[in-house]
mmCIF file of N, CA and C in Angstrom:
data_model
loop_
_atom_site.group_PDB
_atom_site.id
_atom_site.type_symbol
_atom_site.label_atom_id
_atom_site.label_comp_id
_atom_site.label_asym_id
_atom_site.label_seq_id
_atom_site.Cartn_x
_atom_site.Cartn_y
_atom_site.Cartn_z
ATOM 1 N N MET A 6 116.643 126.221 119.048
ATOM 2 C CA MET A 6 115.069 125.800 119.374
ATOM 3 C C MET A 6 114.706 124.395 118.380
ATOM 4 N N ALA A 7 114.395 123.709 119.163
ATOM 5 C CA ALA A 7 114.024 122.379 118.743
ATOM 6 C C ALA A 7 113.013 122.148 117.532
ATOM 7 N N GLU A 8 113.138 121.327 116.660
ATOM 8 C CA GLU A 8 112.225 121.404 115.590
ATOM 9 C C GLU A 8 111.252 120.154 115.998
ATOM 10 N N LEU A 9 109.881 120.373 115.582
ATOM 11 C CA LEU A 9 109.054 119.017 115.789
ATOM 12 C C LEU A 9 109.264 118.250 114.483
ATOM 13 N N MET A 10 109.071 116.793 114.911
ATOM 14 C CA MET A 10 108.971 116.025 113.702
ATOM 15 C C MET A 10 107.325 115.935 113.658
ATOM 16 N N THR A 11 106.685 116.347 112.035
ATOM 17 C CA THR A 11 105.613 116.174 111.748
ATOM 18 C C THR A 11 105.264 115.570 110.658
ATOM 19 N N SER A 12 104.208 115.278 110.025
ATOM 20 C CA SER A 12 103.956 114.560 108.704
ATOM 21 C C SER A 12 104.592 115.351 107.530
ATOM 22 N N GLN A 13 104.574 116.538 107.736
ATOM 23 C CA GLN A 13 105.050 117.721 106.748
ATOM 24 C C GLN A 13 106.378 117.431 106.517
ATOM 25 N N THR A 14 107.285 117.048 107.811
ATOM 26 C CA THR A 14 108.769 116.825 107.544
ATOM 27 C C THR A 14 109.033 115.634 107.618
ATOM 28 N N SER A 15 108.059 114.572 107.507
ATOM 29 C CA SER A 15 108.542 112.803 107.463
ATOM 30 C C SER A 15 108.114 112.186 106.320
ATOM 31 N N TYR A 16 108.908 111.434 106.000
ATOM 32 C CA TYR A 16 108.638 110.470 104.743
ATOM 33 C C TYR A 16 108.824 109.244 105.032
ATOM 34 N N ILE A 17 108.504 108.286 104.312
ATOM 35 C CA ILE A 17 108.717 106.869 104.324
ATOM 36 C C ILE A 17 108.940 106.087 102.896
ATOM 37 N N LEU A 18 110.188 105.493 102.923
ATOM 38 C CA LEU A 18 110.412 104.771 101.644
ATOM 39 C C LEU A 18 110.737 103.694 101.916
ATOM 40 N N ILE A 19 110.144 102.615 100.864
ATOM 41 C CA ILE A 19 110.280 101.130 101.092
ATOM 42 C C ILE A 19 110.877 100.294 99.762
ATOM 43 N N ALA A 20 111.240 99.141 99.902
ATOM 44 C CA ALA A 20 111.581 98.475 98.735
ATOM 45 C C ALA A 20 111.541 96.963 99.231
ATOM 46 N N LYS A 21 111.337 96.193 98.239
ATOM 47 C CA LYS A 21 111.189 94.722 98.510
ATOM 48 C C LYS A 21 112.512 94.150 98.576
ATOM 49 N N GLU A 22 112.553 93.412 99.738
ATOM 50 C CA GLU A 22 113.795 92.680 99.867
ATOM 51 C C GLU A 22 113.768 91.085 99.133
ATOM 52 N N SER A 23 114.920 91.016 98.345
ATOM 53 C CA SER A 23 115.157 89.505 97.463
ATOM 54 C C SER A 23 115.208 88.495 98.470
ATOM 55 N N THR A 24 116.035 88.586 99.706
ATOM 56 C CA THR A 24 116.075 87.659 100.887
ATOM 57 C C THR A 24 115.831 88.452 102.145
ATOM 58 N N TYR A 25 114.665 87.717 103.110
ATOM 59 C CA TYR A 25 114.262 88.384 104.287
ATOM 60 C C TYR A 25 115.573 88.747 105.286
ATOM 61 N N GLY A 26 115.509 89.957 105.691
ATOM 62 C CA GLY A 26 116.197 90.565 106.518
ATOM 63 C C GLY A 26 117.433 91.216 105.862
ATOM 64 N N THR A 27 117.700 91.185 104.628
ATOM 65 C CA THR A 27 118.503 91.540 103.847
ATOM 66 C C THR A 27 118.473 93.165 103.334
ATOM 67 N N PRO A 28 118.879 94.237 103.959
ATOM 68 C CA PRO A 28 118.557 95.342 103.668
ATOM 69 C C PRO A 28 118.815 95.816 102.122
ATOM 70 N N VAL A 29 117.786 96.499 101.773
ATOM 71 C CA VAL A 29 118.005 96.985 100.393
ATOM 72 C C VAL A 29 117.827 98.914 100.197
ATOM 73 N N SER A 30 118.136 99.199 99.370
ATOM 74 C CA SER A 30 118.123 100.894 98.930
ATOM 75 C C SER A 30 116.609 101.137 98.927
ATOM 76 N N CYS A 31 115.975 101.875 99.963
ATOM 77 C CA CYS A 31 114.668 102.312 99.784
ATOM 78 C C CYS A 31 114.538 103.105 98.911
ATOM 79 N N THR A 32 113.678 103.135 97.900
ATOM 80 C CA THR A 32 113.326 103.896 96.636
ATOM 81 C C THR A 32 111.831 104.018 96.325
ATOM 82 N N HIS A 33 110.899 103.381 96.931
ATOM 83 C CA HIS A 33 109.665 103.668 96.570
ATOM 84 C C HIS A 33 108.907 104.376 97.820
ATOM 85 N N ASP A 34 108.010 105.267 97.433
ATOM 86 C CA ASP A 34 107.320 106.037 98.323
ATOM 87 C C ASP A 34 106.029 105.009 98.786
ATOM 88 N N VAL A 35 105.536 105.255 100.081
ATOM 89 C CA VAL A 35 104.420 104.589 100.545
ATOM 90 C C VAL A 35 103.111 105.145 100.084
ATOM 91 N N VAL A 36 103.037 106.446 100.091
ATOM 92 C CA VAL A 36 101.688 107.178 99.723
ATOM 93 C C VAL A 36 101.828 108.427 100.259
ATOM 94 N N LEU A 37 100.721 108.990 100.608
ATOM 95 C CA LEU A 37 100.793 110.368 101.553
ATOM 96 C C LEU A 37 100.823 109.812 103.012
ATOM 97 N N VAL A 38 101.597 110.134 103.492
ATOM 98 C CA VAL A 38 101.920 110.038 105.294
ATOM 99 C C VAL A 38 101.123 110.984 105.839
ATOM 100 N N GLN A 39 100.357 110.593 106.912
ATOM 101 C CA GLN A 39 99.542 111.597 107.647
ATOM 102 C C GLN A 39 100.198 111.383 109.069
ATOM 103 N N GLY A 40 100.747 110.387 109.639
ATOM 104 C CA GLY A 40 101.393 110.071 110.796
ATOM 105 C C GLY A 40 102.064 108.880 110.822
ATOM 106 N N VAL A 41 103.135 109.095 111.873
ATOM 107 C CA VAL A 41 103.662 107.526 112.056
ATOM 108 C C VAL A 41 104.361 107.599 113.488
ATOM 109 N N ASN A 42 104.023 106.398 114.148
ATOM 110 C CA ASN A 42 104.151 106.078 115.210
ATOM 111 C C ASN A 42 105.070 104.607 115.713
ATOM 112 N N PRO A 43 106.256 104.793 115.717
ATOM 113 C CA PRO A 43 107.343 103.805 115.832
ATOM 114 C C PRO A 43 107.127 103.379 117.248
ATOM 115 N N THR A 44 107.416 102.077 117.468
ATOM 116 C CA THR A 44 107.417 101.594 119.083
ATOM 117 C C THR A 44 108.505 100.630 119.227
ATOM 118 N N LEU A 45 109.166 100.750 120.330
ATOM 119 C CA LEU A 45 110.232 99.984 120.712
ATOM 120 C C LEU A 45 109.954 98.972 122.086
ATOM 121 N N ASN A 46 109.995 97.776 121.897
ATOM 122 C CA ASN A 46 109.683 97.039 123.329
ATOM 123 C C ASN A 46 110.556 96.149 123.623
ATOM 124 N N GLN A 47 111.360 96.101 124.910
ATOM 125 C CA GLN A 47 112.589 95.389 125.098
ATOM 126 C C GLN A 47 112.366 95.180 126.391
ATOM 127 N N ASN A 48 112.575 93.643 126.614
ATOM 128 C CA ASN A 48 112.519 93.430 128.196
ATOM 129 C C ASN A 48 113.669 92.426 128.823
ATOM 130 N N PRO A 49 114.742 93.590 129.188
ATOM 131 C CA PRO A 49 116.104 93.122 129.481
ATOM 132 C C PRO A 49 116.034 92.320 130.924
ATOM 133 N N SER A 50 116.746 91.245 131.042
ATOM 134 C CA SER A 50 116.920 90.547 132.439
ATOM 135 C C SER A 50 118.370 90.797 132.768
ATOM 136 N N MET A 51 118.208 90.979 134.095
ATOM 137 C CA MET A 51 119.595 91.400 135.121
ATOM 138 C C MET A 51 119.693 90.025 135.845
ATOM 139 N N ASN A 52 120.909 89.333 135.693
ATOM 140 C CA ASN A 52 121.141 87.977 136.619
ATOM 141 C C ASN A 52 122.202 88.608 137.399
ATOM 142 N N TRP A 53 121.719 88.419 138.606
ATOM 143 C CA TRP A 53 122.782 88.404 139.914
ATOM 144 C C TRP A 53 123.369 87.180 140.351
ATOM 145 N N GLY A 54 124.619 87.025 140.738
ATOM 146 C CA GLY A 54 125.440 85.926 141.333
ATOM 147 C C GLY A 54 124.764 85.505 142.848
ATOM 148 N N LEU A 55 124.695 84.368 143.333
ATOM 149 C CA LEU A 55 124.234 84.085 144.532
ATOM 150 C C LEU A 55 125.081 84.702 145.361
ATOM 151 N N SER A 56 124.694 85.505 146.390
ATOM 152 C CA SER A 56 125.550 86.521 147.574
ATOM 153 C C SER A 56 126.418 87.281 146.673
ATOM 154 N N SER A 57 126.245 87.745 145.511
ATOM 155 C CA SER A 57 126.941 88.699 144.953
ATOM 156 C C SER A 57 126.397 90.173 144.618
ATOM 157 N N THR A 58 126.894 91.116 144.955
ATOM 158 C CA THR A 58 126.454 92.263 144.690
ATOM 159 C C THR A 58 126.539 92.950 143.491
ATOM 160 N N ALA A 59 127.329 92.595 142.430
ATOM 161 C CA ALA A 59 127.613 92.869 141.235
ATOM 162 C C ALA A 59 126.858 92.199 140.356
ATOM 163 N N LEU A 60 126.338 92.724 139.202
ATOM 164 C CA LEU A 60 125.581 92.418 138.364
ATOM 165 C C LEU A 60 126.531 91.405 137.383
ATOM 166 N N GLN A 61 125.867 90.143 137.205
ATOM 167 C CA GLN A 61 126.843 89.148 136.570
ATOM 168 C C GLN A 61 126.686 89.030 135.216
ATOM 169 N N ASP A 62 125.157 89.366 134.613
ATOM 170 C CA ASP A 62 125.042 89.095 133.346
ATOM 171 C C ASP A 62 123.801 89.979 133.019
ATOM 172 N N LEU A 63 123.623 90.639 131.798
ATOM 173 C CA LEU A 63 122.735 91.213 131.558
ATOM 174 C C LEU A 63 122.314 90.853 129.992
ATOM 175 N N ASP A 64 121.187 90.316 130.027
ATOM 176 C CA ASP A 64 120.556 89.988 128.827
ATOM 177 C C ASP A 64 119.531 91.051 128.239
ATOM 178 N N TRP A 65 119.806 91.541 126.904
ATOM 179 C CA TRP A 65 118.746 92.676 126.566
ATOM 180 C C TRP A 65 117.539 92.081 126.219
ATOM 181 N N GLY A 66 117.405 90.590 126.048
ATOM 182 C CA GLY A 66 115.961 89.995 125.705
ATOM 183 C C GLY A 66 115.728 90.258 124.269
ATOM 184 N N GLN A 67 114.450 89.848 123.954
ATOM 185 C CA GLN A 67 113.895 89.883 122.793
ATOM 186 C C GLN A 67 113.526 91.499 122.530
ATOM 187 N N VAL A 68 113.655 91.849 121.150
ATOM 188 C CA VAL A 68 113.388 93.308 121.096
ATOM 189 C C VAL A 68 112.209 93.291 119.827
ATOM 190 N N ASP A 69 111.075 94.136 120.375
ATOM 191 C CA ASP A 69 109.865 93.838 119.361
ATOM 192 C C ASP A 69 109.765 95.527 118.803
ATOM 193 N N ILE A 70 109.940 95.551 117.441
ATOM 194 C CA ILE A 70 109.929 97.096 117.046
ATOM 195 C C ILE A 70 108.526 97.028 116.170
ATOM 196 N N GLY A 71 107.852 98.171 116.378
ATOM 197 C CA GLY A 71 106.646 98.062 115.842
ATOM 198 C C GLY A 71 106.401 99.569 114.999
ATOM 199 N N LEU A 72 105.880 99.518 113.728
ATOM 200 C CA LEU A 72 105.680 100.969 112.843
ATOM 201 C C LEU A 72 104.329 100.857 112.958
ATOM 202 N N ARG A 73 103.476 101.925 112.955
ATOM 203 C CA ARG A 73 101.984 101.989 112.877
ATOM 204 C C ARG A 73 102.072 103.553 111.979
ATOM 205 N N PHE A 74 101.816 103.457 110.787
ATOM 206 C CA PHE A 74 101.804 104.639 110.199
ATOM 207 C C PHE A 74 100.387 104.867 109.371
ATOM 208 N N ASP A 75 99.828 105.975 109.404
ATOM 209 C CA ASP A 75 98.498 106.526 108.890
ATOM 210 C C ASP A 75 98.775 107.090 107.756
ATOM 211 N N ILE A 76 98.221 106.533 106.486
ATOM 212 C CA ILE A 76 98.337 107.270 105.231
ATOM 213 C C ILE A 76 97.074 107.539 104.418
ATOM 214 N N ALA A 77 97.158 108.577 103.694
ATOM 215 C CA ALA A 77 95.868 108.734 102.693
ATOM 216 C C ALA A 77 96.216 107.963 101.485
ATOM 217 N N TYR A 78 95.172 107.309 100.878
ATOM 218 C CA TYR A 78 95.367 106.569 99.579
ATOM 219 C C TYR A 78 95.728 107.398 98.379
ATOM 220 N N GLN A 79 96.877 106.869 97.834
ATOM 221 C CA GLN A 79 97.074 107.525 96.575
ATOM 222 C C GLN A 79 97.198 106.306 95.499
ATOM 223 N N HIS A 80 97.708 105.296 95.939
ATOM 224 C CA HIS A 80 98.251 104.279 94.787
ATOM 225 C C HIS A 80 98.240 103.429 95.763
ATOM 226 N N GLY A 81 98.326 101.910 95.351
ATOM 227 C CA GLY A 81 98.173 100.928 95.967
ATOM 228 C C GLY A 81 99.471 99.816 96.170
ATOM 229 N N LYS A 82 100.588 100.629 96.170
ATOM 230 C CA LYS A 82 101.915 99.702 96.386
ATOM 231 C C LYS A 82 101.847 98.928 97.781
ATOM 232 N N ILE A 83 101.340 99.521 98.875
ATOM 233 C CA ILE A 83 101.261 98.962 100.058
ATOM 234 C C ILE A 83 100.398 97.818 100.029
ATOM 235 N N PHE A 84 99.526 97.474 98.983
ATOM 236 C CA PHE A 84 98.661 96.241 99.059
ATOM 237 C C PHE A 84 99.521 94.765 98.597
ATOM 238 N N TYR A 85 100.578 95.240 97.859
ATOM 239 C CA TYR A 85 101.206 94.135 97.296
ATOM 240 C C TYR A 85 102.163 93.500 98.588
ATOM 241 N N PHE A 86 102.298 94.289 99.639
ATOM 242 C CA PHE A 86 102.986 93.845 100.894
ATOM 243 C C PHE A 86 102.243 93.241 101.730
ATOM 244 N N ALA A 87 100.816 93.396 101.830
ATOM 245 C CA ALA A 87 100.036 93.005 102.597
ATOM 246 C C ALA A 87 99.385 91.743 102.191
ATOM 247 N N THR A 88 99.372 91.368 100.454
ATOM 248 C CA THR A 88 98.632 90.202 99.883
ATOM 249 C C THR A 88 99.735 89.227 99.539
ATOM 250 N N GLY A 89 100.872 89.758 99.188
ATOM 251 C CA GLY A 89 102.313 89.113 98.900
ATOM 252 C C GLY A 89 101.860 88.402 97.507
ATOM 253 N N GLY A 90 100.522 88.624 96.470
ATOM 254 C CA GLY A 90 100.587 87.956 95.319
ATOM 255 C C GLY A 90 100.874 88.781 94.284
ATOM 256 N N THR A 91 100.539 88.235 93.016
ATOM 257 C CA THR A 91 100.634 89.073 91.793
ATOM 258 C C THR A 91 99.686 90.497 91.780
ATOM 259 N N ILE A 92 100.045 91.331 90.929
ATOM 260 C CA ILE A 92 99.311 92.436 90.586
ATOM 261 C C ILE A 92 99.000 92.516 89.362
ATOM 262 N N THR A 93 97.709 92.780 88.804
ATOM 263 C CA THR A 93 97.446 93.206 87.565
ATOM 264 C C THR A 93 96.775 94.537 87.150
ATOM 265 N N HIS A 94 97.040 95.206 86.027
ATOM 266 C CA HIS A 94 96.550 96.797 85.973
ATOM 267 C C HIS A 94 95.810 96.562 84.672
ATOM 268 N N ALA A 95 94.748 97.135 84.676
ATOM 269 C CA ALA A 95 94.094 97.391 83.222
ATOM 270 C C ALA A 95 93.536 98.539 83.131
ATOM 271 N N THR A 96 93.773 99.300 82.371
ATOM 272 C CA THR A 96 93.420 100.829 82.041
ATOM 273 C C THR A 96 92.312 100.937 81.025
ATOM 274 N N THR A 97 91.163 101.432 81.314
ATOM 275 C CA THR A 97 90.328 101.945 80.165
ATOM 276 C C THR A 97 90.327 103.450 80.211
ATOM 277 N N SER A 98 89.274 103.774 79.390
ATOM 278 C CA SER A 98 89.011 105.390 79.177
ATOM 279 C C SER A 98 88.824 106.040 80.221
ATOM 280 N N SER A 99 88.036 105.291 81.145
ATOM 281 C CA SER A 99 87.577 106.065 82.340
ATOM 282 C C SER A 99 87.975 105.815 83.663
ATOM 283 N N ASP A 100 88.869 104.689 83.821
ATOM 284 C CA ASP A 100 89.377 104.251 85.053
ATOM 285 C C ASP A 100 90.406 103.296 84.986
ATOM 286 N N GLN A 101 91.068 103.022 86.050
ATOM 287 C CA GLN A 101 92.019 101.947 86.277
ATOM 288 C C GLN A 101 91.641 101.069 87.387
ATOM 289 N N LYS A 102 91.822 99.959 86.858
ATOM 290 C CA LYS A 102 91.456 98.527 87.797
ATOM 291 C C LYS A 102 92.827 97.886 87.839
ATOM 292 N N HIS A 103 92.928 97.635 89.522
ATOM 293 C CA HIS A 103 94.020 97.020 89.775
ATOM 294 C C HIS A 103 93.513 95.766 90.781
ATOM 295 N N SER A 104 94.112 94.547 90.164
ATOM 296 C CA SER A 104 93.728 93.138 90.924
ATOM 297 C C SER A 104 94.904 92.811 91.786
ATOM 298 N N TYR A 105 94.548 92.442 92.804
ATOM 299 C CA TYR A 105 95.643 91.751 93.726
ATOM 300 C C TYR A 105 95.220 90.525 94.261
ATOM 301 N N ALA A 106 96.201 89.472 93.750
ATOM 302 C CA ALA A 106 95.860 88.074 94.291
ATOM 303 C C ALA A 106 96.575 87.773 95.375
ATOM 304 N N LEU A 107 96.044 86.977 96.309
ATOM 305 C CA LEU A 107 96.657 86.523 97.611
ATOM 306 C C LEU A 107 97.841 85.542 97.475
ATOM 307 N N SER A 108 98.648 85.463 98.357
ATOM 308 C CA SER A 108 99.816 84.732 98.427
ATOM 309 C C SER A 108 99.792 83.928 99.512
ATOM 310 N N ASP A 109 100.716 82.761 99.814
ATOM 311 C CA ASP A 109 100.622 81.936 100.800
ATOM 312 C C ASP A 109 101.829 82.475 101.670
ATOM 313 N N THR A 110 102.593 83.323 101.243
ATOM 314 C CA THR A 110 103.779 83.942 101.701
ATOM 315 C C THR A 110 103.749 85.664 101.663
ATOM 316 N N ILE A 111 103.928 86.343 102.508
ATOM 317 C CA ILE A 111 103.966 87.886 102.634
ATOM 318 C C ILE A 111 105.463 88.009 102.515
ATOM 319 N N PRO A 112 105.600 89.114 101.451
ATOM 320 C CA PRO A 112 106.871 89.464 101.177
ATOM 321 C C PRO A 112 107.318 90.336 102.292
ATOM 322 N N SER A 113 108.902 90.424 102.358
ATOM 323 C CA SER A 113 109.339 91.431 103.360
ATOM 324 C C SER A 113 110.107 92.478 102.648
ATOM 325 N N PHE A 114 110.471 93.692 103.257
ATOM 326 C CA PHE A 114 110.715 94.928 102.589
ATOM 327 C C PHE A 114 111.496 95.635 103.568
ATOM 328 N N SER A 115 112.559 96.365 103.218
ATOM 329 C CA SER A 115 113.310 97.422 103.984
ATOM 330 C C SER A 115 112.447 98.835 103.992
ATOM 331 N N LEU A 116 112.580 99.462 105.100
ATOM 332 C CA LEU A 116 111.489 100.630 105.396
ATOM 333 C C LEU A 116 112.714 101.739 105.812
ATOM 334 N N GLU A 117 112.677 102.829 105.040
ATOM 335 C CA GLU A 117 113.173 104.026 105.796
ATOM 336 C C GLU A 117 112.432 105.096 106.281
ATOM 337 N N LEU A 118 112.514 105.612 107.589
ATOM 338 C CA LEU A 118 111.511 106.511 107.989
ATOM 339 C C LEU A 118 112.501 107.804 108.112
ATOM 340 N N GLY A 119 112.225 108.909 107.490
ATOM 341 C CA GLY A 119 113.091 109.807 107.708
ATOM 342 C C GLY A 119 112.306 111.447 107.949
ATOM 343 N N HIS A 120 113.081 112.376 108.487
ATOM 344 C CA HIS A 120 112.360 113.472 108.892
ATOM 345 C C HIS A 120 113.334 114.543 108.598
ATOM 346 N N ASN A 121 112.796 115.388 107.606
ATOM 347 C CA ASN A 121 113.601 116.538 106.793
ATOM 348 C C ASN A 121 113.822 117.737 107.868
ATOM 349 N N LEU A 122 114.804 117.661 108.676
ATOM 350 C CA LEU A 122 115.013 118.689 109.558
ATOM 351 C C LEU A 122 115.989 119.619 109.310
ATOM 352 N N ALA A 123 116.524 120.435 110.260
ATOM 353 C CA ALA A 123 117.813 121.145 109.896
ATOM 354 C C ALA A 123 119.236 120.030 110.063
ATOM 355 N N THR A 124 118.912 119.201 110.977
ATOM 356 C CA THR A 124 119.770 117.885 110.809
ATOM 357 C C THR A 124 118.855 116.732 110.712
ATOM 358 N N ASP A 125 119.124 116.359 109.416
ATOM 359 C CA ASP A 125 117.764 115.115 109.161
ATOM 360 C C ASP A 125 117.930 113.959 110.198
ATOM 361 N N ALA A 126 116.978 113.067 110.408
ATOM 362 C CA ALA A 126 116.879 112.242 111.209
ATOM 363 C C ALA A 126 116.255 111.065 110.578
ATOM 364 N N VAL A 127 117.096 109.895 110.370
ATOM 365 C CA VAL A 127 116.752 108.561 109.494
ATOM 366 C C VAL A 127 116.700 107.428 110.251
ATOM 367 N N SER A 128 115.865 106.628 110.152
ATOM 368 C CA SER A 128 115.825 105.220 110.793
ATOM 369 C C SER A 128 115.432 104.389 109.667
ATOM 370 N N LYS A 129 116.552 103.212 109.851
ATOM 371 C CA LYS A 129 116.215 102.093 108.504
ATOM 372 C C LYS A 129 115.914 100.947 109.513
ATOM 373 N N TYR A 130 114.891 100.124 108.745
ATOM 374 C CA TYR A 130 114.550 98.946 109.291
ATOM 375 C C TYR A 130 114.505 97.949 108.227
ATOM 376 N N GLU A 131 115.051 96.756 108.329
ATOM 377 C CA GLU A 131 114.955 95.438 107.552
ATOM 378 C C GLU A 131 114.113 94.263 108.106
ATOM 379 N N GLY A 132 113.604 93.464 107.044
ATOM 380 C CA GLY A 132 112.813 92.428 107.341
ATOM 381 C C GLY A 132 111.716 92.770 107.959
ATOM 382 N N VAL A 133 110.676 93.875 107.230
ATOM 383 C CA VAL A 133 109.600 94.445 107.900
ATOM 384 C C VAL A 133 108.683 93.638 106.974
ATOM 385 N N LYS A 134 107.537 93.351 107.469
ATOM 386 C CA LYS A 134 106.156 92.568 107.143
ATOM 387 C C LYS A 134 105.018 93.292 107.722
ATOM 388 N N VAL A 135 104.134 93.338 106.756
ATOM 389 C CA VAL A 135 102.823 94.121 107.021
ATOM 390 C C VAL A 135 102.148 92.918 108.321
ATOM 391 N N GLN A 136 101.750 93.447 109.332
ATOM 392 C CA GLN A 136 100.892 92.523 110.176
ATOM 393 C C GLN A 136 99.483 92.654 110.070
ATOM 394 N N SER A 137 99.163 94.054 109.985
ATOM 395 C CA SER A 137 97.633 94.083 109.628
ATOM 396 C C SER A 137 97.369 95.340 108.848
ATOM 397 N N LEU A 138 96.399 95.784 107.942
ATOM 398 C CA LEU A 138 96.117 96.747 107.440
ATOM 399 C C LEU A 138 94.595 97.128 107.202
ATOM 400 N N THR A 139 94.025 98.033 107.895
ATOM 401 C CA THR A 139 92.983 98.536 108.019
ATOM 402 C C THR A 139 92.535 99.872 107.353
#
């Protein structure tokens, strides 16, 4: 019987990369994951020779990978990857204040998307950057 991948069986871990596109071990949770929607867009082009019936060249083209995930707010780790700036924390007796400064550059991170099934399914992405956060 096939198992379904749901938010109850899925997890997302991330970690900041020191160099863009260089994968690192993913050790930090993103927060409470409600849903994940990975997308893969690819536009291959097939090139045929003049008066030839055989394919001469196959170019896989540019690959565009997108990840959209819905999360329930638990902590603000994801805000660092959206702002890129420094984070300061101040704790008082009644609350905690977190301040996020903006930066000119957005940091990249490695991301691991896993599904705890009878046979685990894990996808790893490197060079990930936050495009939008709403």
